[in-house]
Short mmCIF file of C-alpha atoms in Angstrom, two decimals:
data_model
loop_
_atom_site.label_atom_id
_atom_site.label_comp_id
_atom_site.label_asym_id
_atom_site.label_seq_id
_atom_site.Cartn_x
_atom_site.Cartn_y
_atom_site.Cartn_z
CA MET M 5 106.80 110.67 67.91
CA PHE M 6 104.13 109.93 70.51
CA ALA M 7 101.19 107.55 70.55
CA LEU M 8 97.96 107.82 72.53
CA VAL M 9 96.16 104.56 73.24
CA ASP M 10 92.52 105.10 74.23
CA CYS M 11 90.19 102.24 75.16
CA ASN M 12 86.86 102.58 73.34
CA ASN M 13 83.86 103.06 75.67
CA PHE M 14 85.98 101.44 78.36
CA TYR M 15 83.45 100.59 81.10
CA ALA M 16 80.91 99.26 78.61
CA SER M 17 83.61 97.31 76.76
CA CYS M 18 84.77 95.64 79.99
CA GLU M 19 81.23 94.38 80.58
CA ARG M 20 80.99 93.14 77.00
CA VAL M 21 84.26 91.15 77.14
CA PHE M 22 82.70 88.49 79.37
CA ARG M 23 79.25 88.61 77.78
CA PRO M 24 79.68 88.22 74.01
CA SER M 25 75.88 88.19 73.63
CA LEU M 26 76.02 91.96 74.27
CA GLU M 27 78.00 92.57 71.09
CA GLY M 28 76.19 95.22 69.05
CA LYS M 29 73.68 95.95 71.82
CA PRO M 30 73.38 99.22 73.79
CA ILE M 31 75.05 99.27 77.22
CA VAL M 32 75.12 101.89 79.97
CA VAL M 33 77.01 101.91 83.25
CA LEU M 34 75.75 103.71 86.36
CA SER M 35 77.56 105.70 89.01
CA ASN M 36 77.85 104.92 92.74
CA ASN M 37 74.43 103.95 94.13
CA ASP M 38 73.13 103.40 90.59
CA GLY M 39 72.11 107.04 90.31
CA ILE M 40 73.71 108.60 87.22
CA ILE M 41 74.68 107.32 83.77
CA ILE M 42 78.48 107.63 83.57
CA ALA M 43 79.35 105.44 80.56
CA ARG M 44 77.65 104.42 77.33
CA SER M 45 78.44 102.13 74.46
CA ALA M 46 78.33 103.48 70.92
CA GLU M 47 74.90 101.88 70.47
CA ALA M 48 73.55 103.63 73.59
CA LYS M 49 74.90 106.96 72.35
CA ALA M 50 73.15 106.37 69.02
CA LEU M 51 69.84 105.98 70.89
CA GLY M 52 70.32 109.49 72.28
CA ILE M 53 70.94 108.51 75.90
CA PRO M 54 72.87 111.46 77.38
CA MET M 55 75.88 111.40 79.67
CA ALA M 56 75.32 112.27 83.35
CA ALA M 57 71.56 111.73 83.09
CA ALA M 58 69.63 110.48 86.12
CA GLU M 59 68.90 106.77 85.72
CA PHE M 60 65.30 107.00 86.94
CA LYS M 61 64.45 109.53 84.21
CA TRP M 62 65.62 107.17 81.46
CA ARG M 63 64.62 103.87 83.06
CA LYS M 64 61.48 103.29 80.95
CA PHE M 65 63.24 104.35 77.74
CA MET M 66 66.11 101.93 78.43
CA ASP M 67 63.70 99.09 79.25
CA ASP M 68 61.75 99.72 76.06
CA ASN M 69 64.94 99.67 73.97
CA ASN M 70 66.52 96.62 75.63
CA VAL M 71 69.48 98.57 76.98
CA ALA M 72 71.79 96.49 79.20
CA VAL M 73 72.32 98.44 82.44
CA PHE M 74 75.19 97.74 84.85
CA SER M 75 76.33 99.07 88.21
CA SER M 76 79.90 100.35 88.29
CA ASN M 77 82.24 97.41 88.78
CA TYR M 78 85.42 99.30 89.68
CA THR M 79 87.26 96.13 90.69
CA LEU M 80 86.79 94.71 87.20
CA TYR M 81 87.58 98.00 85.43
CA GLY M 82 90.72 98.59 87.48
CA ASP M 83 92.04 95.09 86.80
CA MET M 84 91.31 95.29 83.07
CA SER M 85 93.03 98.69 82.93
CA ALA M 86 96.11 97.26 84.66
CA ARG M 87 96.24 94.46 82.07
CA VAL M 88 96.11 96.95 79.20
CA MET M 89 98.86 99.10 80.72
CA LYS M 90 101.06 96.06 81.29
CA ILE M 91 100.71 95.10 77.63
CA LEU M 92 101.63 98.65 76.57
CA SER M 93 104.79 98.54 78.68
CA ARG M 94 106.01 95.72 76.41
CA PHE M 95 106.04 98.11 73.45
CA THR M 96 107.94 101.06 74.96
CA PRO M 97 109.94 101.83 78.12
CA ASP M 98 108.38 105.33 78.27
CA LEU M 99 104.75 105.08 79.28
CA GLU M 100 102.49 107.66 80.93
CA ILE M 101 99.20 106.37 82.32
CA TYR M 102 96.96 109.37 81.68
CA SER M 103 93.71 107.90 83.01
CA ILE M 104 92.10 104.52 83.64
CA ASP M 105 91.54 104.06 79.90
CA GLU M 106 94.24 106.21 78.27
CA ALA M 107 98.03 106.14 78.07
CA PHE M 108 100.70 108.07 76.20
CA LEU M 109 103.62 106.15 74.68
CA SER M 110 106.90 107.74 73.69
CA LEU M 111 108.44 106.33 70.51
CA HIS M 112 111.62 108.45 70.78
CA ARG M 113 114.15 105.87 71.91
CA PHE M 114 113.89 103.46 69.01
CA LYS M 115 113.21 103.63 65.32
CA VAL M 116 110.04 102.22 63.88
CA ARG M 117 109.94 102.10 60.11
CA ASP M 118 106.19 101.87 59.80
CA LEU M 119 104.41 103.63 62.67
CA CYS M 120 100.98 102.67 61.38
CA ALA M 121 101.90 98.97 61.32
CA TYR M 122 103.43 99.25 64.80
CA ALA M 123 100.27 100.88 66.17
CA ARG M 124 98.14 98.18 64.56
CA GLU M 125 100.29 95.53 66.23
CA ILE M 126 99.66 97.19 69.61
CA ARG M 127 95.94 97.35 68.91
CA THR M 128 95.76 93.72 67.77
CA THR M 129 97.71 92.51 70.81
CA ILE M 130 95.43 94.31 73.27
CA MET M 131 92.33 92.94 71.56
CA LYS M 132 93.74 89.41 71.48
CA TRP M 133 94.94 89.36 75.10
CA THR M 134 92.11 91.32 76.78
CA GLY M 135 89.21 91.54 74.32
CA LEU M 136 89.14 95.33 74.61
CA PRO M 137 88.97 97.52 71.47
CA VAL M 138 91.29 100.55 71.46
CA SER M 139 91.94 103.55 69.24
CA ILE M 140 95.47 104.80 68.65
CA GLY M 141 96.52 108.24 67.50
CA VAL M 142 100.16 109.00 66.60
CA GLY M 143 101.76 112.41 66.21
CA GLN M 144 104.85 114.53 66.76
CA THR M 145 103.50 115.97 70.03
CA LYS M 146 101.09 114.84 72.73
CA THR M 147 98.55 117.44 71.61
CA LEU M 148 98.71 116.17 68.03
CA THR M 149 98.20 112.59 69.27
CA LYS M 150 95.02 113.82 70.93
CA VAL M 151 93.94 115.29 67.60
CA ALA M 152 94.69 112.01 65.83
CA ALA M 153 92.87 109.97 68.50
CA ARG M 154 89.78 112.13 68.16
CA ILE M 155 89.76 111.76 64.39
CA VAL M 156 90.20 108.00 64.47
CA LYS M 157 87.13 107.64 66.69
CA LYS M 158 84.99 109.77 64.40
CA GLU M 159 86.15 108.23 61.12
CA PRO M 160 85.75 104.42 61.05
CA GLU M 161 87.62 104.13 57.74
CA HIS M 162 90.91 104.47 59.65
CA LYS M 163 90.17 101.16 61.44
CA GLY M 164 91.33 102.29 64.86
CA VAL M 165 94.70 103.82 63.93
CA TYR M 166 95.57 107.26 62.57
CA VAL M 167 99.10 108.62 62.16
CA LEU M 168 99.80 112.32 61.64
CA ASP M 169 103.15 111.91 59.94
CA ASP M 170 103.17 114.64 57.27
CA GLN M 171 102.23 118.30 57.06
CA ASP M 172 99.32 117.81 54.67
CA LYS M 173 97.58 115.36 57.00
CA ILE M 174 98.25 117.61 59.98
CA ALA M 175 96.87 120.68 58.20
CA SER M 176 93.76 118.80 57.06
CA SER M 177 93.14 117.43 60.56
CA LEU M 178 93.55 120.79 62.27
CA ASN M 179 91.23 122.50 59.80
CA LYS M 180 88.29 120.26 60.70
CA MET M 181 88.78 120.42 64.48
CA GLU M 182 86.89 123.09 66.40
CA ILE M 183 88.79 125.14 68.93
CA THR M 184 86.83 123.77 71.90
CA ASP M 185 87.76 120.19 70.93
CA ILE M 186 91.48 120.79 71.44
CA TRP M 187 93.05 119.08 74.44
CA GLY M 188 93.17 121.51 77.35
CA VAL M 189 91.20 124.36 75.76
CA GLY M 190 87.59 123.81 76.84
CA ASN M 191 84.53 126.01 76.48
CA ARG M 192 85.69 128.99 78.56
CA TRP M 193 88.95 129.55 76.69
CA GLY M 194 87.28 128.51 73.45
CA GLU M 195 84.79 131.35 73.74
CA ARG M 196 87.55 133.91 74.29
CA LEU M 197 89.60 132.54 71.40
CA THR M 198 86.56 132.64 69.11
CA ASN M 199 86.12 136.32 69.93
CA TYR M 200 89.62 136.85 68.54
CA GLY M 201 88.67 134.99 65.34
CA ILE M 202 90.43 131.75 66.35
CA LYS M 203 87.77 129.14 65.62
CA THR M 204 89.69 126.00 64.65
CA ALA M 205 92.84 124.19 65.69
CA ALA M 206 94.44 125.38 62.44
CA ASP M 207 93.69 128.99 63.43
CA LEU M 208 95.42 128.51 66.79
CA ALA M 209 98.41 126.77 65.18
CA GLY M 210 98.75 129.72 62.78
CA GLN M 211 99.07 132.28 65.58
CA ASP M 212 102.32 133.66 66.94
CA PRO M 213 102.77 131.70 70.22
CA ARG M 214 104.23 134.76 71.93
CA LEU M 215 101.07 136.71 71.14
CA ILE M 216 98.93 133.88 72.51
CA ARG M 217 100.94 133.98 75.74
CA LYS M 218 100.53 137.74 76.02
CA ARG M 219 96.76 137.67 75.41
CA PHE M 220 95.98 134.49 77.32
CA ASN M 221 98.55 132.42 79.25
CA VAL M 222 101.56 130.15 78.96
CA VAL M 223 99.37 127.01 78.81
CA LEU M 224 97.68 128.13 75.59
CA GLU M 225 101.04 129.20 74.19
CA ARG M 226 102.30 125.69 74.81
CA THR M 227 99.22 124.24 73.11
CA ALA M 228 99.79 126.45 70.05
CA ARG M 229 103.41 125.34 69.82
CA GLU M 230 102.42 121.68 70.13
CA LEU M 231 99.91 122.07 67.27
CA LYS M 232 102.79 123.42 65.16
CA GLY M 233 104.75 120.22 65.88
CA GLU M 234 107.01 121.61 68.61
CA SER M 235 107.03 119.15 71.52
CA CYS M 236 106.55 120.99 74.84
CA ILE M 237 104.92 118.30 76.98
CA GLU M 238 107.05 115.27 77.72
CA ILE M 239 106.09 111.82 78.95
CA GLU M 240 105.74 111.90 82.73
CA ASP M 241 105.85 109.22 85.36
CA LEU M 242 102.55 108.59 87.12
CA PRO M 243 102.14 111.74 89.24
CA ASP M 244 100.86 111.95 92.78
CA ARG M 245 97.32 113.17 93.10
CA LYS M 246 96.95 116.94 93.26
CA GLN M 247 93.89 116.54 95.45
CA ILE M 248 92.21 113.77 97.41
CA MET M 249 88.44 113.58 97.69
CA VAL M 250 86.17 111.19 99.58
CA SER M 251 82.42 111.58 99.12
CA ARG M 252 79.40 109.38 99.58
CA SER M 253 75.72 109.38 98.68
CA PHE M 254 73.55 108.09 101.52
CA ARG M 255 71.08 105.26 101.10
CA GLU M 256 68.93 106.89 103.78
CA ARG M 257 68.86 110.66 104.14
CA VAL M 258 70.90 112.09 107.03
CA THR M 259 69.22 114.73 109.22
CA ASP M 260 71.16 114.54 112.51
CA TYR M 261 74.30 116.65 113.03
CA GLU M 262 76.09 114.09 115.23
CA HIS M 263 75.49 111.39 112.65
CA MET M 264 76.86 113.64 109.90
CA ARG M 265 79.88 114.58 112.03
CA GLY M 266 80.80 110.92 112.49
CA LEU M 267 80.49 110.25 108.77
CA VAL M 268 82.63 113.26 107.82
CA ALA M 269 85.28 112.22 110.36
CA GLY M 270 85.37 108.80 108.71
CA TYR M 271 85.85 110.40 105.29
CA ILE M 272 88.74 112.45 106.66
CA ALA M 273 90.34 109.32 108.11
CA ARG M 274 90.13 107.56 104.73
CA ALA M 275 91.51 110.60 102.88
CA CYS M 276 94.43 111.01 105.31
CA GLU M 277 95.25 107.33 104.87
CA LYS M 278 95.49 107.91 101.10
CA LEU M 279 97.51 111.07 101.74
CA ARG M 280 100.12 109.22 103.80
CA GLY M 281 100.10 106.36 101.32
CA GLN M 282 101.45 108.63 98.58
CA GLY M 283 103.85 110.37 100.98
CA SER M 284 102.13 113.76 100.90
CA LEU M 285 100.95 116.47 103.28
CA THR M 286 97.98 118.83 103.03
CA ARG M 287 97.21 122.33 104.19
CA CYS M 288 93.68 122.92 102.85
CA ILE M 289 90.58 120.98 103.86
CA SER M 290 87.14 121.40 102.27
CA VAL M 291 83.81 119.97 103.38
CA PHE M 292 80.61 119.94 101.34
CA LEU M 293 77.10 118.59 101.71
CA HIS M 294 73.82 118.87 99.86
CA THR M 295 70.28 117.57 99.65
CA SER M 296 68.85 115.83 96.59
CA PRO M 297 68.56 118.11 93.52
CA HIS M 298 65.85 115.80 92.16
CA SER M 299 63.59 115.95 95.21
CA GLU M 300 60.56 118.19 95.56
CA GLU M 301 61.92 119.30 98.94
CA THR M 302 63.75 122.63 99.27
CA TYR M 303 67.31 122.23 98.02
CA TYR M 304 70.26 123.18 100.20
CA GLY M 305 73.96 122.74 99.54
CA ASN M 306 77.09 124.32 100.92
CA PHE M 307 80.86 124.11 100.58
CA ARG M 308 83.63 125.66 102.65
CA THR M 309 87.43 125.46 102.85
CA ILE M 310 89.80 126.04 105.74
CA LYS M 311 93.56 126.61 105.54
CA LEU M 312 95.67 125.00 108.27
CA ASN M 313 98.57 126.71 110.00
CA GLN M 314 100.98 123.94 108.96
CA TYR M 315 101.14 121.10 106.44
CA THR M 316 100.08 117.82 107.99
CA ALA M 317 98.91 114.26 107.43
CA ASP M 318 97.71 113.81 111.02
CA THR M 319 94.16 112.46 110.98
CA SER M 320 93.27 114.00 114.35
CA HIS M 321 94.19 117.54 113.26
CA CYS M 322 92.29 117.13 110.01
CA ILE M 323 89.18 115.81 111.79
CA THR M 324 89.24 118.84 114.11
CA ALA M 325 89.42 121.23 111.14
CA ALA M 326 86.68 119.40 109.22
CA THR M 327 84.40 119.46 112.26
CA ARG M 328 84.88 123.20 112.52
CA ILE M 329 83.75 123.59 108.89
CA LEU M 330 80.78 121.25 109.32
CA LYS M 331 79.46 123.33 112.24
CA GLN M 332 79.41 126.34 109.93
CA ILE M 333 77.61 124.77 106.97
CA PHE M 334 75.25 122.21 108.56
CA ARG M 335 71.64 123.39 108.74
CA LYS M 336 68.92 121.62 110.67
CA GLY M 337 65.68 120.73 108.96
CA TYR M 338 67.20 119.33 105.77
CA ARG M 339 67.48 115.74 104.58
CA TYR M 340 71.02 115.43 103.25
CA MET M 341 71.68 113.10 100.33
CA LYS M 342 75.45 113.49 100.01
CA ALA M 343 78.51 114.78 101.86
CA GLY M 344 82.22 114.72 101.23
CA ILE M 345 85.62 116.17 101.97
CA MET M 346 88.56 117.27 99.85
CA LEU M 347 92.24 117.68 100.68
CA THR M 348 94.10 120.19 98.50
CA ASP M 349 97.37 122.17 98.49
CA LEU M 350 99.32 118.91 98.65
CA ILE M 351 103.13 118.73 98.86
CA PRO M 352 105.55 115.79 99.18
CA GLN M 353 106.38 115.03 102.81
CA ARG M 354 110.08 115.41 102.06
CA ARG M 355 109.45 119.09 101.30
CA GLN M 356 107.82 119.80 104.66
CA GLN M 357 109.07 123.17 105.92
CA LEU M 358 109.68 123.32 109.67
CA THR M 359 108.40 126.29 111.67
CA LEU M 360 110.70 128.65 113.51
CA PHE M 361 108.38 130.25 116.07
CA ALA M 362 105.90 127.43 116.80
CA ASP M 363 105.95 123.76 117.71
CA GLN M 364 105.90 121.34 114.82
CA GLU M 365 102.39 119.88 114.82
CA TYR M 366 103.19 116.96 112.56
CA GLY M 367 106.46 115.94 114.12
CA PRO M 368 108.21 112.58 114.64
CA ARG M 369 105.80 111.38 117.34
CA ALA M 370 102.68 112.17 115.31
CA LYS M 371 104.21 110.51 112.25
CA GLN M 372 105.00 107.39 114.24
CA ASN M 373 101.44 107.22 115.60
CA MET M 374 100.00 107.44 112.09
CA LYS M 375 102.46 104.83 110.82
CA VAL M 376 101.44 102.35 113.52
CA MET M 377 97.75 103.02 112.88
CA ASP M 378 98.12 102.49 109.12
CA PHE M 379 100.08 99.27 109.66
CA ILE M 380 97.46 97.75 111.98
CA ASN M 381 94.55 98.75 109.73
CA SER M 382 96.26 97.39 106.63
CA LYS M 383 96.98 94.07 108.34
CA TYR M 384 93.75 93.51 110.26
CA GLY M 385 91.21 95.53 108.28
CA THR M 386 89.85 99.05 107.94
CA GLN M 387 88.83 100.72 111.21
CA THR M 388 90.51 98.09 113.38
CA ILE M 389 91.92 101.20 115.05
CA ARG M 390 89.95 104.39 114.57
CA PHE M 391 89.40 107.77 116.18
CA GLY M 392 86.45 108.12 118.52
CA ALA M 393 84.92 110.80 116.29
CA GLU M 394 84.59 108.37 113.40
CA SER M 395 81.27 106.67 112.81
CA LYS M 396 81.25 102.87 113.05
CA GLU M 397 78.86 102.85 110.12
CA ARG M 398 80.32 101.25 107.02
CA TRP M 399 79.27 102.62 103.65
CA TYR M 400 78.23 100.25 100.91
CA MET M 401 77.18 101.26 97.44
CA THR M 402 73.80 100.33 96.04
CA GLN M 403 74.81 98.00 93.20
CA ASN M 404 71.68 96.17 92.15
CA ARG M 405 73.05 95.54 88.65
CA LEU M 406 76.62 94.57 89.54
CA SER M 407 78.36 92.12 87.22
CA PRO M 408 80.72 89.46 88.66
CA ALA M 409 84.37 90.20 89.43
CA TYR M 410 85.43 87.92 86.60
CA THR M 411 89.18 88.46 86.99
CA THR M 412 89.78 88.95 90.73
CA ARG M 413 87.62 86.44 92.66
CA TRP M 414 88.00 82.68 92.43
CA ASP M 415 84.30 82.10 93.06
CA GLU M 416 83.32 84.46 90.23
CA LEU M 417 85.59 83.20 87.50
CA LEU M 418 83.88 82.63 84.16
CA VAL M 419 83.07 78.95 83.65
CA VAL M 420 83.62 77.67 80.11
CA LYS M 421 81.74 74.46 79.28
#
């Protein structure tokens, strides 16, 4: 059996933990630079406030309805997530952190007589030790735990825990779940499945998995098998990132190419630092930029990718490649609101394949240079040593509604009188 622990409205709940007066009141959390609504409490959802809406469009509505609005406090959210995951590790040795607010638990290695009671103990412990409400779904496969977790959030009578432990409950649950709500299916595959008459999770579970593989792909075959109760997706250790992205929205619009080039070089430097930190190499670099989609000015946006000759984690090579892309996509006469870079096609450094007919670009000397640079910057601060192409400009988010770092700064600890 597996369990999926999902923190309810995680960002909003973190804000509410230290402000009990917000209990029962609508809360929204904004993205970087306070631009977009990225999280909502149940009360805010009930008011009809949509996800990913521009804050300025809903500002008056939120003021009129006494909605508590917060800037993203990633330091607080990251620390609260770490506390939840540490608690979960006390209940099982097999834990997969799926996202900042979700984790899969394997219950294979030990017998639990009453899975529902065990899940309620986990839920009670997390609430008592962190103040965060969670929902827990339990099933024979990871896909079925996702089904259970979705049901428990929609049906309050289950009081935060739902266990799919017999065929009748599984059949009933799958019958009332639409195909697009299944973990990993989505709208695109859901539309194709619907055309074949597969409209619910029960319909997919009733198909011959081999036929699903022939008509679609092996991923959907695996999903169909999991819905039948056949475990195909095991608990994994925390994986390395499959891509690394660094992007920023600018407080003041950028119009000058040299200014943009320095900013993009800085983003590459930060991404390469993350790349080396997880012991990976990259071969594909993408650069994108765009103006504001909400402005009355003419919109322009562009995105381009370049493939390197060899895998590397050398910041200088990556800056050169990114600059080449930027020259191709930058257009004068526009006021750019955002730019970013993305590193893809990542492999572990230990799997680096040496070249036979060319010099190794990311060889021992280059690796040593990067190691020294990372050491100095980690000890004395970011950009203590930097490449000349990097801008000296530091980027700071607009966070006019930022709550205190209650758990990570001595001077912002909650004072109890």
